XYZ file of C-alpha atoms in Angstrom:
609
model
C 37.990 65.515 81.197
C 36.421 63.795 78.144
C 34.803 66.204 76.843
C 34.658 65.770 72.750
C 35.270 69.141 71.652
C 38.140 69.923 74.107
C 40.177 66.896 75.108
C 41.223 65.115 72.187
C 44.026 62.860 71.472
C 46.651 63.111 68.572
C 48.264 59.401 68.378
C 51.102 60.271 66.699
C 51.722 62.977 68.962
C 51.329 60.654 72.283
C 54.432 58.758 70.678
C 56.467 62.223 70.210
C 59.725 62.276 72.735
C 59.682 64.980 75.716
C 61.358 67.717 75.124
C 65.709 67.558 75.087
C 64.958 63.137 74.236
C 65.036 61.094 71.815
C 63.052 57.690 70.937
C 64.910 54.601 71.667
C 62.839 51.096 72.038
C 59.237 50.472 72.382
C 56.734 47.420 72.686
C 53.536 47.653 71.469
C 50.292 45.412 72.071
C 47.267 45.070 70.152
C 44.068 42.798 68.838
C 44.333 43.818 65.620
C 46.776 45.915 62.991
C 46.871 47.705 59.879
C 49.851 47.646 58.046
C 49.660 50.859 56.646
C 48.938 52.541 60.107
C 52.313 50.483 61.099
C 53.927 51.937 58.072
C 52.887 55.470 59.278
C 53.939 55.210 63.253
C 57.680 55.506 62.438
C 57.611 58.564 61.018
C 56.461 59.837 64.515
C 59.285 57.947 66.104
C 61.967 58.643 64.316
C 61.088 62.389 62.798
C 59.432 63.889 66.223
C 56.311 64.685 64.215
C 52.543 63.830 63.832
C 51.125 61.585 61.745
C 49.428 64.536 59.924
C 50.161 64.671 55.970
C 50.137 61.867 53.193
C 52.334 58.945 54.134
C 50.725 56.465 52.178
C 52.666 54.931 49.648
C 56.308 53.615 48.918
C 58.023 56.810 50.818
C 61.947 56.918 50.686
C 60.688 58.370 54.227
C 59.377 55.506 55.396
C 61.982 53.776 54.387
C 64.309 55.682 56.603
C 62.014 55.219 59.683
C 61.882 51.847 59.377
C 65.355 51.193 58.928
C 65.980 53.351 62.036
C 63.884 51.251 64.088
C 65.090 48.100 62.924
C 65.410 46.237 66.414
C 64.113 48.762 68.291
C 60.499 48.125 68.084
C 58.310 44.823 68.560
C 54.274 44.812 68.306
C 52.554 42.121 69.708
C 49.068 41.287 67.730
C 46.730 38.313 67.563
C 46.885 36.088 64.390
C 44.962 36.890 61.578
C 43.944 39.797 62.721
C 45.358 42.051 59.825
C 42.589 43.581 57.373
C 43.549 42.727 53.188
C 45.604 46.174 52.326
C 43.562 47.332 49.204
C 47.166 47.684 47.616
C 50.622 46.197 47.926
C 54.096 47.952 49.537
C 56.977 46.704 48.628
C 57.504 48.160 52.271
C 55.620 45.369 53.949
C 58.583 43.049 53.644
C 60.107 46.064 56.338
C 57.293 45.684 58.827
C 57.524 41.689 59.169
C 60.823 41.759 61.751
C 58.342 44.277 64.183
C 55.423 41.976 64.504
C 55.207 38.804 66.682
C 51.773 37.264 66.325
C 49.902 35.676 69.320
C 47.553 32.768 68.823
C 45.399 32.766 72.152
C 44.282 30.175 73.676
C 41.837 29.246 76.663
C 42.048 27.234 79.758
C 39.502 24.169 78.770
C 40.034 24.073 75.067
C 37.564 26.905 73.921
C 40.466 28.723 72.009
C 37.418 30.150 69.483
C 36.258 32.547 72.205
C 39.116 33.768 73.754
C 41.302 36.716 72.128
C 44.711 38.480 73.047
C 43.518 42.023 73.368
C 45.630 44.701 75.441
C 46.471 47.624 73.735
C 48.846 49.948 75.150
C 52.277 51.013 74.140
C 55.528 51.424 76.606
C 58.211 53.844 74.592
C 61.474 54.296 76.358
C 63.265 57.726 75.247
C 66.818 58.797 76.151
C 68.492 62.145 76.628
C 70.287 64.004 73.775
C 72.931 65.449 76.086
C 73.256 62.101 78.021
C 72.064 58.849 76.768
C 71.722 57.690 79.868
C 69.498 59.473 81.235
C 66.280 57.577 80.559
C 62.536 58.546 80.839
C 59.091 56.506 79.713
C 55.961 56.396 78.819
C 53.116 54.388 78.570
C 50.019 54.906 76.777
C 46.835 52.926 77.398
C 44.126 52.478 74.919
C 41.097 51.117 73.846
C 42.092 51.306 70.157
C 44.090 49.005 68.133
C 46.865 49.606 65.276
C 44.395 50.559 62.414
C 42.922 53.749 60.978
C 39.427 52.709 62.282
C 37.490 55.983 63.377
C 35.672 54.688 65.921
C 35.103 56.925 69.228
C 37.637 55.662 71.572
C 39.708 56.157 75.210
C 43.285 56.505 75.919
C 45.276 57.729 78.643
C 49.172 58.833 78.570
C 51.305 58.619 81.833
C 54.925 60.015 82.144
C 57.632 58.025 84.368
C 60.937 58.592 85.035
C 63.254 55.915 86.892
C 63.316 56.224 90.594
C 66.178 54.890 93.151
C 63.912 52.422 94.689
C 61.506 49.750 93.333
C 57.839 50.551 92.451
C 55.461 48.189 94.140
C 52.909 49.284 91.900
C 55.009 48.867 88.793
C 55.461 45.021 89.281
C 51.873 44.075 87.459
C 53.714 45.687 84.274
C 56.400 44.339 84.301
C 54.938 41.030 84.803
C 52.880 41.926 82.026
C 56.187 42.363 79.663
C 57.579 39.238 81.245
C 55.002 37.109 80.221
C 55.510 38.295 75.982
C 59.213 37.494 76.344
C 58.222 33.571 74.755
C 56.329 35.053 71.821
C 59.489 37.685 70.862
C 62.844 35.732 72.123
C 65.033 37.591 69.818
C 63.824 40.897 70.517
C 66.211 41.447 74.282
C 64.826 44.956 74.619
C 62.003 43.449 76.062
C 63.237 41.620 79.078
C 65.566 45.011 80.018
C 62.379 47.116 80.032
C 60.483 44.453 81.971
C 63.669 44.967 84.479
C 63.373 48.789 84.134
C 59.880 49.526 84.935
C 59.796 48.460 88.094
C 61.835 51.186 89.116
C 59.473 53.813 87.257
C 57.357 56.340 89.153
C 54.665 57.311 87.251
C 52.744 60.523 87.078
C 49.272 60.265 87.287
C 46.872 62.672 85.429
C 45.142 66.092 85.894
C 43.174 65.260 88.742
C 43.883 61.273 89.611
C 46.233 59.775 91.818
C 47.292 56.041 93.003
C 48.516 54.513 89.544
C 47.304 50.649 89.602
C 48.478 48.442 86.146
C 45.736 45.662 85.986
C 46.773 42.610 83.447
C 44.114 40.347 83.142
C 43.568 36.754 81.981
C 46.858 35.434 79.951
C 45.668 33.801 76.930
C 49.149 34.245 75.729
C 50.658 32.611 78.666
C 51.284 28.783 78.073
C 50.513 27.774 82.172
C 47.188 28.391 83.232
C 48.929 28.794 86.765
C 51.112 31.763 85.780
C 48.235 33.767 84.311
C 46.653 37.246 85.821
C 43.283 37.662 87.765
C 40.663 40.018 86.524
C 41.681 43.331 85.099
C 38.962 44.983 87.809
C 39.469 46.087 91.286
C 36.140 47.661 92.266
C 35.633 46.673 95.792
C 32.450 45.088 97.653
C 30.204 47.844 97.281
C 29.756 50.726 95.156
C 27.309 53.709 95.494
C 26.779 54.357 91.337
C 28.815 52.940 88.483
C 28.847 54.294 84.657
C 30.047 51.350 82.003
C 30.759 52.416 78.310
C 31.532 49.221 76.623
C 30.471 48.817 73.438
C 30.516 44.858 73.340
C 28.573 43.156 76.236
C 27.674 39.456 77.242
C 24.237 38.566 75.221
C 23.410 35.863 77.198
C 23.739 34.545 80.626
C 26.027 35.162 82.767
C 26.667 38.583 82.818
C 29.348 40.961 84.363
C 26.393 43.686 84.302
C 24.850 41.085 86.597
C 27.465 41.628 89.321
C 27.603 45.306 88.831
C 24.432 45.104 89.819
C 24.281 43.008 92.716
C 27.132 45.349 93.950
C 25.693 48.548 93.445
C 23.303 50.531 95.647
C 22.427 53.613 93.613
C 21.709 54.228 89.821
C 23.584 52.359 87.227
C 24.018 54.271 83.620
C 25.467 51.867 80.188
C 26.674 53.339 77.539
C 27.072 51.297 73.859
C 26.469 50.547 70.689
C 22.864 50.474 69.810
C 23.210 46.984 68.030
C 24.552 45.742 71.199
C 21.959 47.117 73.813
C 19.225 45.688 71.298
C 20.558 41.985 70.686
C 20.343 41.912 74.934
C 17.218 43.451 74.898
C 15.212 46.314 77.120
C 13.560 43.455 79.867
C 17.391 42.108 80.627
C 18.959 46.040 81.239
C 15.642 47.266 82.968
C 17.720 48.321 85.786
C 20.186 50.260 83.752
C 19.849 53.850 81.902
C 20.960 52.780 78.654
C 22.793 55.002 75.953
C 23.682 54.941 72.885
C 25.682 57.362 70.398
C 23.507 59.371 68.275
C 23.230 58.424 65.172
C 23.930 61.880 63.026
C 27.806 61.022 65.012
C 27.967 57.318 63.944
C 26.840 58.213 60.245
C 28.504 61.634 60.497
C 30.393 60.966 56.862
C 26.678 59.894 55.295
C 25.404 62.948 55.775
C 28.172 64.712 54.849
C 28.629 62.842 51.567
C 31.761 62.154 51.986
C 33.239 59.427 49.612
C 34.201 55.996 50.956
C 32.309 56.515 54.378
C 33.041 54.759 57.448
C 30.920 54.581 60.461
C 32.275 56.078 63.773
C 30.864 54.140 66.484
C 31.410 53.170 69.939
C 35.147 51.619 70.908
C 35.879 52.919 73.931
C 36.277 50.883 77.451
C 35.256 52.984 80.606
C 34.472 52.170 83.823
C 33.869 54.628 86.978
C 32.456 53.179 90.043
C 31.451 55.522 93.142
C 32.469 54.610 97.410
C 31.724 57.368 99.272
C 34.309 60.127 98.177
C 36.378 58.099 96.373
C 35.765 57.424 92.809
C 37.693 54.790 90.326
C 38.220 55.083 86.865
C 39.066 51.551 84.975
C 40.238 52.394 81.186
C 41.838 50.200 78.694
C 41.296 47.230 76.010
C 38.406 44.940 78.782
C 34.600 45.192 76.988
C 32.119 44.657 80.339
C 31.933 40.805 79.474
C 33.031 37.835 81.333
C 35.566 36.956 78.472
C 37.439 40.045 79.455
C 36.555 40.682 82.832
C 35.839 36.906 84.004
C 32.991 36.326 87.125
C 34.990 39.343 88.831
C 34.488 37.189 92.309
C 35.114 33.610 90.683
C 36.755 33.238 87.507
C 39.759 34.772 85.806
C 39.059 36.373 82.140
C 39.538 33.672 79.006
C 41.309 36.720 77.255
C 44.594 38.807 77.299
C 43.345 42.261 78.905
C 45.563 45.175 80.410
C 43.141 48.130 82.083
C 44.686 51.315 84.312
C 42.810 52.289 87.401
C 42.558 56.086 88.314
C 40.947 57.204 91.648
C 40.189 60.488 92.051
C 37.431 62.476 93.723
C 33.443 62.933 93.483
C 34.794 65.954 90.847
C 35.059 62.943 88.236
C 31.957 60.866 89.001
C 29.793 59.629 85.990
C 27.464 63.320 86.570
C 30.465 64.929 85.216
C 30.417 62.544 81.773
C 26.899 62.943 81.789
C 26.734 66.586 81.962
C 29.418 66.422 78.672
C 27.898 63.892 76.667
C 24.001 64.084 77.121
C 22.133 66.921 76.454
C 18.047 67.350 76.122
C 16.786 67.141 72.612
C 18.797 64.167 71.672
C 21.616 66.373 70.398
C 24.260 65.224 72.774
C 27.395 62.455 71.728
C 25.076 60.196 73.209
C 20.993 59.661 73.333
C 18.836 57.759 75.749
C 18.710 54.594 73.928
C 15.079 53.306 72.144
C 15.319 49.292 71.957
C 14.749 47.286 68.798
C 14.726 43.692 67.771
C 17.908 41.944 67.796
C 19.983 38.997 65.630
C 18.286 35.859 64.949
C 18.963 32.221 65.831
C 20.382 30.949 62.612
C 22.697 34.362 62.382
C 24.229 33.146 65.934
C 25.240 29.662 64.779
C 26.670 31.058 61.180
C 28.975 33.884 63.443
C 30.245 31.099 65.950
C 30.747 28.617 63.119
C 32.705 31.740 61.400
C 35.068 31.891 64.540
C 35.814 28.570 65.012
C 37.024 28.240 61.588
C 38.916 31.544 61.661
C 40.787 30.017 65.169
C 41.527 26.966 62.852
C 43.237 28.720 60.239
C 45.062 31.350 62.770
C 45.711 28.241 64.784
C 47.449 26.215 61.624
C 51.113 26.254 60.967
C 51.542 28.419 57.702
C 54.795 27.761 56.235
C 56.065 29.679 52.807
C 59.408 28.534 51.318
C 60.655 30.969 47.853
C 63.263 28.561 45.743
C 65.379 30.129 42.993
C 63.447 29.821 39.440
C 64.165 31.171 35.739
C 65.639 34.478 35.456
C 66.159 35.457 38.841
C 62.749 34.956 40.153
C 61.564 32.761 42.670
C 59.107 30.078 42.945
C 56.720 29.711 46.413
C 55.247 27.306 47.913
C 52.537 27.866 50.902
C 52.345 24.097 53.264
C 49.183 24.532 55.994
C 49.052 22.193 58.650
C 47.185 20.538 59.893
C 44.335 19.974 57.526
C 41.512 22.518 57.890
C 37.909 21.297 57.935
C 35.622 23.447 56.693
C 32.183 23.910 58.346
C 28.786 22.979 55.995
C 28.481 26.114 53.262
C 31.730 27.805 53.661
C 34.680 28.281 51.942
C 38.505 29.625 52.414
C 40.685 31.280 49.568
C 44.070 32.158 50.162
C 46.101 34.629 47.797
C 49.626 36.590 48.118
C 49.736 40.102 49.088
C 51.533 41.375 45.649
C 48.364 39.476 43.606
C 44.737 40.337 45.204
C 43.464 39.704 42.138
C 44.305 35.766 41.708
C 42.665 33.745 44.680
C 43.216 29.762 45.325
C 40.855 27.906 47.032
C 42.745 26.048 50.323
C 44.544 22.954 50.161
C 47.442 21.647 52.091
C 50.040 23.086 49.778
C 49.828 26.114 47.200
C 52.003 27.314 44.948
C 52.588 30.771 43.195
C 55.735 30.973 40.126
C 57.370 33.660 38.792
C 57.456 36.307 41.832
C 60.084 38.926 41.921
C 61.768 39.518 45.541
C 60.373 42.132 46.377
C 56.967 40.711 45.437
C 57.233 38.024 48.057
C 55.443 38.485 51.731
C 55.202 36.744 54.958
C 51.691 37.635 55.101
C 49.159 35.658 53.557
C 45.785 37.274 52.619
C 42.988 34.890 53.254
C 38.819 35.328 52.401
C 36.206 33.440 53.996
C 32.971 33.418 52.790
C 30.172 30.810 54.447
C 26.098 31.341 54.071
C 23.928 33.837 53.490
C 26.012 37.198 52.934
C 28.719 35.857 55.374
C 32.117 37.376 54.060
C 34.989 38.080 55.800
C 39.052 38.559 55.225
C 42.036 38.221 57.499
C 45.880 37.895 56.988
C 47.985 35.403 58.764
C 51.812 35.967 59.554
C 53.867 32.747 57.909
C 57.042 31.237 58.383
C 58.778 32.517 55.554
C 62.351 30.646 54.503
C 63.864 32.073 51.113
C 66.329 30.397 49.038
C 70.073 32.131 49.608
C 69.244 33.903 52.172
C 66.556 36.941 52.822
C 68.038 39.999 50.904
C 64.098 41.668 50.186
C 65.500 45.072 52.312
C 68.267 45.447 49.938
C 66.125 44.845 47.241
C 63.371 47.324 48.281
C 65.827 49.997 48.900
C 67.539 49.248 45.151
C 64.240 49.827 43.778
C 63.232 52.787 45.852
C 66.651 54.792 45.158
C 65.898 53.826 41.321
C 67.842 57.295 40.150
C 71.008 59.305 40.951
C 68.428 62.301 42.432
C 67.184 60.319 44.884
C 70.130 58.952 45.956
C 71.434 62.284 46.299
C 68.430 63.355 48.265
C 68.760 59.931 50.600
C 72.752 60.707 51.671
C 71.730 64.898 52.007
C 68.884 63.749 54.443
C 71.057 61.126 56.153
C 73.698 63.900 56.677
C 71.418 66.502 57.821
C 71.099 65.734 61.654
C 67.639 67.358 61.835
C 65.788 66.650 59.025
C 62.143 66.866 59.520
C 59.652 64.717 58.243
C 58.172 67.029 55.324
C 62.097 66.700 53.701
C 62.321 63.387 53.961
C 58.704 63.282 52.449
C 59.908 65.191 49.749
C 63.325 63.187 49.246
C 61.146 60.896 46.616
C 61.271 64.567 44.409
C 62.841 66.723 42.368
C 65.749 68.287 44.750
C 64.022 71.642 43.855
C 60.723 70.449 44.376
C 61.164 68.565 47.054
C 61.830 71.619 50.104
C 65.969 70.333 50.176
C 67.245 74.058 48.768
C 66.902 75.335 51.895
C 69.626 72.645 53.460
C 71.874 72.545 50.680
C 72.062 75.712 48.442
C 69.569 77.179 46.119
C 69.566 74.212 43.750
C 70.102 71.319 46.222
C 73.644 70.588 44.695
C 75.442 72.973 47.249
C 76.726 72.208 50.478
C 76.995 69.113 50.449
C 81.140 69.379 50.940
C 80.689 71.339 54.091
C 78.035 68.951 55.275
C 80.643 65.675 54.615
C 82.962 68.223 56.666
C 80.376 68.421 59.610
C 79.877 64.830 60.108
C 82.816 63.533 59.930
C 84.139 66.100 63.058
C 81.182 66.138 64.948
C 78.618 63.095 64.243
C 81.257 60.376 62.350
C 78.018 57.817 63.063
C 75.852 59.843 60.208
C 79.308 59.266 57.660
C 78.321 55.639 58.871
C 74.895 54.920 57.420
C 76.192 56.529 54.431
C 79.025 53.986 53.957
C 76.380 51.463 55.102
C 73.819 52.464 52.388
C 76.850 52.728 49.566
C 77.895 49.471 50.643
C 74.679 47.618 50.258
C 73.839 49.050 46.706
C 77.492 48.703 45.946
C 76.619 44.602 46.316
C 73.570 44.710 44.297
C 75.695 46.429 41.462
C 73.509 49.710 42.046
C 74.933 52.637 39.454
C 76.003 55.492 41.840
C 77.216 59.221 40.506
C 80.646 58.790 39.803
C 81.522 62.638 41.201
C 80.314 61.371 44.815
C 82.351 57.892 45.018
C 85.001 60.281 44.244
C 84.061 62.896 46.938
C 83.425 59.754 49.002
C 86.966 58.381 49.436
C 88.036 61.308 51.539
C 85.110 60.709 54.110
C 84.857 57.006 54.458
C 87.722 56.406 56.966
C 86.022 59.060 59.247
C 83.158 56.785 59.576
C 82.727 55.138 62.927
C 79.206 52.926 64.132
C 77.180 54.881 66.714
C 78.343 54.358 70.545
């Protein structure tokens, strides 16, 4: 079932339609983003592909995915929470209609400590023969929107609409309800929050009874309208397995009530720092595990260059009764910010978990037979405690939240004015004032300059920026005592001066010569173009894999293919005109011969139905 070697997941091919559909909206949650892993999802979307091959870059295919999707896709993320891209995209400027940031906050006033964290996606495809037939999916993780290759959970569940409602829908589609305040403009969401309760779901291999489990609602502005605990474990349990690899330190503990609750043996699985910073005396009634370290610092010993660590993320729960047996997966850690007092106290965070029940078949002996073996050369080895964090590191990481809260918290506010020689001028206003703890500082810089940091003030200026030089998101470094250091990037307000025209701008600058134009309006008329062509459309038309659409020396064909569209699929003569059009108005050189050729199409074009 999770066995390493066998049962892995390909993201990008989670996100790929059924077979006969094609994509049509989605809504995505997460804690935290990369906005080159955003850049890369499209292409799965939009070209029915993986995310396999280089899509890094300023990609004419890209480009085309995004502009696709324009509408038809809104991810839901917690401020700040966006790692300092070591380069700019001009692309970026793309990705800033899909996001909606979240600032959480907690019942009580303790915003610090409390985090929006669900992490699932819900895709809605539509038949090619028959639009409107529908079918869905929803995909449950425990990892966010970045490249990070940490060990982690996911699970994918079909659904296709069903005459009557689905009891055991509603918790979703309360769920989507309650992000409809955060993402007013996008109306997708409130029709799928309609549509899913009318889903049936199919479980998988080997589970039944579905149950959606929102917890907490530190996006949800009344404490009275937000969810319970994202656990449903019952009174008593005969054995429970939890793989979490963030636990409470301190006093009270959600391990506390497992145990209380539990009769038989009790086996944790985490991260080795974690397990050590609670100590052996506190988990004495657990068998404790942690992954083995030749898997965490794989890439080390492999000397590969620019290493990263591939430790714990995954969320699992599986408690025992008798013969039935429950598996909780999702975004919840086993802490009480997550999970709450389970019989008291809802969660401070934003949570969504999926409970499984199945049969003693899946019990934790099964995990344990696939992940430990003797000798210590299993995923995971019997853990062997060490000392933990001191005192004075505790108060410098909770002084570090509090003051990244503040600034995710603040209203960030960029304005671009007209200045000499058609560049802009912009201005950055943060409000309120930020006060910064004893020994730290906060820098804040602009995406297209990583190089030129200012420290923070109430307003900053930058002069001299090119459009397509000018973000929404603002890269921000925090450094505070000792060896302290940490960077985020915050999603501003961003008004521009005559209007926001950056997506014309981009695209002028991408389609820079007549050969990738070309390439663009062959792709656009080619109704199946796969994602290595449109990879290649930043080429050489010889190079570039297009022969084989258009005639031996990618100049062929493309009559007959102007000839095609306009009888069969006039919305593809469309986004043609559209793309002439828009670099028609930015006084864009286009080859003369296909204006000409152009003139007999353009009254065949017609928008999509």
């Amino acid at each position: 079932m999770l066995d390493p070697k066998s049962n892995r997941l390909d993201y990008g091919d989670q996100l790929r339609p059924p077979a006969g559909y094609k994509y049509d909206v989605a809504v995505a949650t997460t804690y935290s983003l990369d906005l080159n892993t955003i850049l890369a999802v499209p292409v799965s979307l939009c070209f029915d592909d993986t995310l396999e091959g280089d899509l890094r870059g300023e990609k004419i295919a890209l480009l085309e995915a995004l502009e696709q999707l324009r509408g038809r896709v809104k991810i839901f993320f917690q401020q700040g929470n966006i790692p300092v891209p070591a380069e700019f995209n001009r692309l970026y400027a793309l990705l800033e209609p899909f996001l909606a940031p979240i600032v959480p906050k907690a019942d009580g006033g303790n915003d610090a400590f409390t985090s929006f964290h669900p992490k699932l996606w819900l895709l809605r495809y539509c038949e090619k023969a028959n639009k409107r037939n529908k079918k869905y999916r929803l995909i449950v993780l425990s990892r966010n929107l970045t490249f990070d290759r940490s060990w982690d959970l996911a699970a994918s569940l079909d659904g296709e609409p069903a005459v009557t409602i689905n009891d055991s829908s509603e918790p979703l589609a309360e769920f989507l309800h309650s992000l409809i305040p955060h993402a007013k403009d996008f109306h997708p969401l409130a029709e799928l929050a309609r549509e899913v309760r009318r889903v049936k779901w199919d479980a998988p291999k080997g589970f039944r009874d579905v149950q959606f489990l929102p917890g907490g609602g530190a996006h949800i502005a009344d404490p009275n309208e937000r969810f319970g605990s994202p656990m449903d474990l019952g009174k008593k349990i005969d054995e429970v397995m939890v793989v979490s690899p963030f636990l409470d330190d301190r006093p009270p503990r959600v391990l506390t009530h497992f145990e209380s609750c539990t009769i038989g043996q009790r086996f944790l699985f985490s991260r080795a720092s974690t397990l050590d910073a609670i100590g052996s005396e506190a988990l004495k009634k657990w068998s404790c595990y942690a992954l083995n370290e030749s898997v965490v610092l794989g890439e080390d010993y492999l000397e590969q260059g620019e290493s990263q660590p591939h430790d714990l993320h995954a969320k699992l729960i599986i408690s025992c009764a008798g013969k039935q047996v429950h598996w909780h997966l999702g975004s919840a850690n086993a802490t009480t910010a997550a999970l709450g007092k389970l019989d008291e106290t809802a969660p401070r965070n934003t949570e969504f978990m999926l409970r499984l029940t199945s049969t003693q078949e899946l019990s934790p002996s099964l995990l344990l037979q696939q992940w430990v073996s003797e000798g210590g050369a299993g995923l995971f080895v019997p853990h062997v405690f060490k000392t933990g964090q001191t005192d004075s590191d505790e108060n410098h990481a909770t002084a570090l939240r509090r003051l990244s809260h503040d600034l995710i918290a603040a209203q960030w506010k960029l304005c671009a004015t007209v200045g000499e020689a058609v560049n802009y001028h912009l201005k950055l206003d943060v409000s309120p004032q930020i006060y910064l703890p004893t020994g730290f500082e906060v820098q804040v810089g602009i995406m297209a300059d990583q190089h030129h940091f200012q420290p923070l003030a109430s307003a900053i200026e930058w002069k001299n920026l090119k459009l397509t030089r000018i973000s929404a998101f603002v890269p921000l470094k925090i450094s505070g005592p000792g060896d302290i250091e940490k960077t985020l990037v915050v999603k501003a307000d961003l008004a521009i001066e005559g209007g926001d025209t950056r997506v014309s701008a981009v695209i002028t600058e991408l389609i820079d010569t007549p050969e990738k134009f070309m390439n663009y309006v062959r792709l656009l008329l080619y109704r199946d173009s796969s994602k290595s062509q449109w990879i290649g459309a930043d080429m050489d038309p010889r190079n570039a894999g297009l022969h084989e659409l258009f005639g031996f020396d990618a100049t062929e064909g493309l009559f007959e293919q102007l000839m095609y569209a306009a009888s069969r699929h006039p919305e593809q003569l469309q986004r043609v005109g559209d793309l002439i059009n828009r670099l028609q108005r930015l006084e864009t050189t286009i080859p003369e011969q296909f204006l000409t050729l152009w003139k007999s199409f353009s009254p065949y074009a017609r928008a999509p139905s």
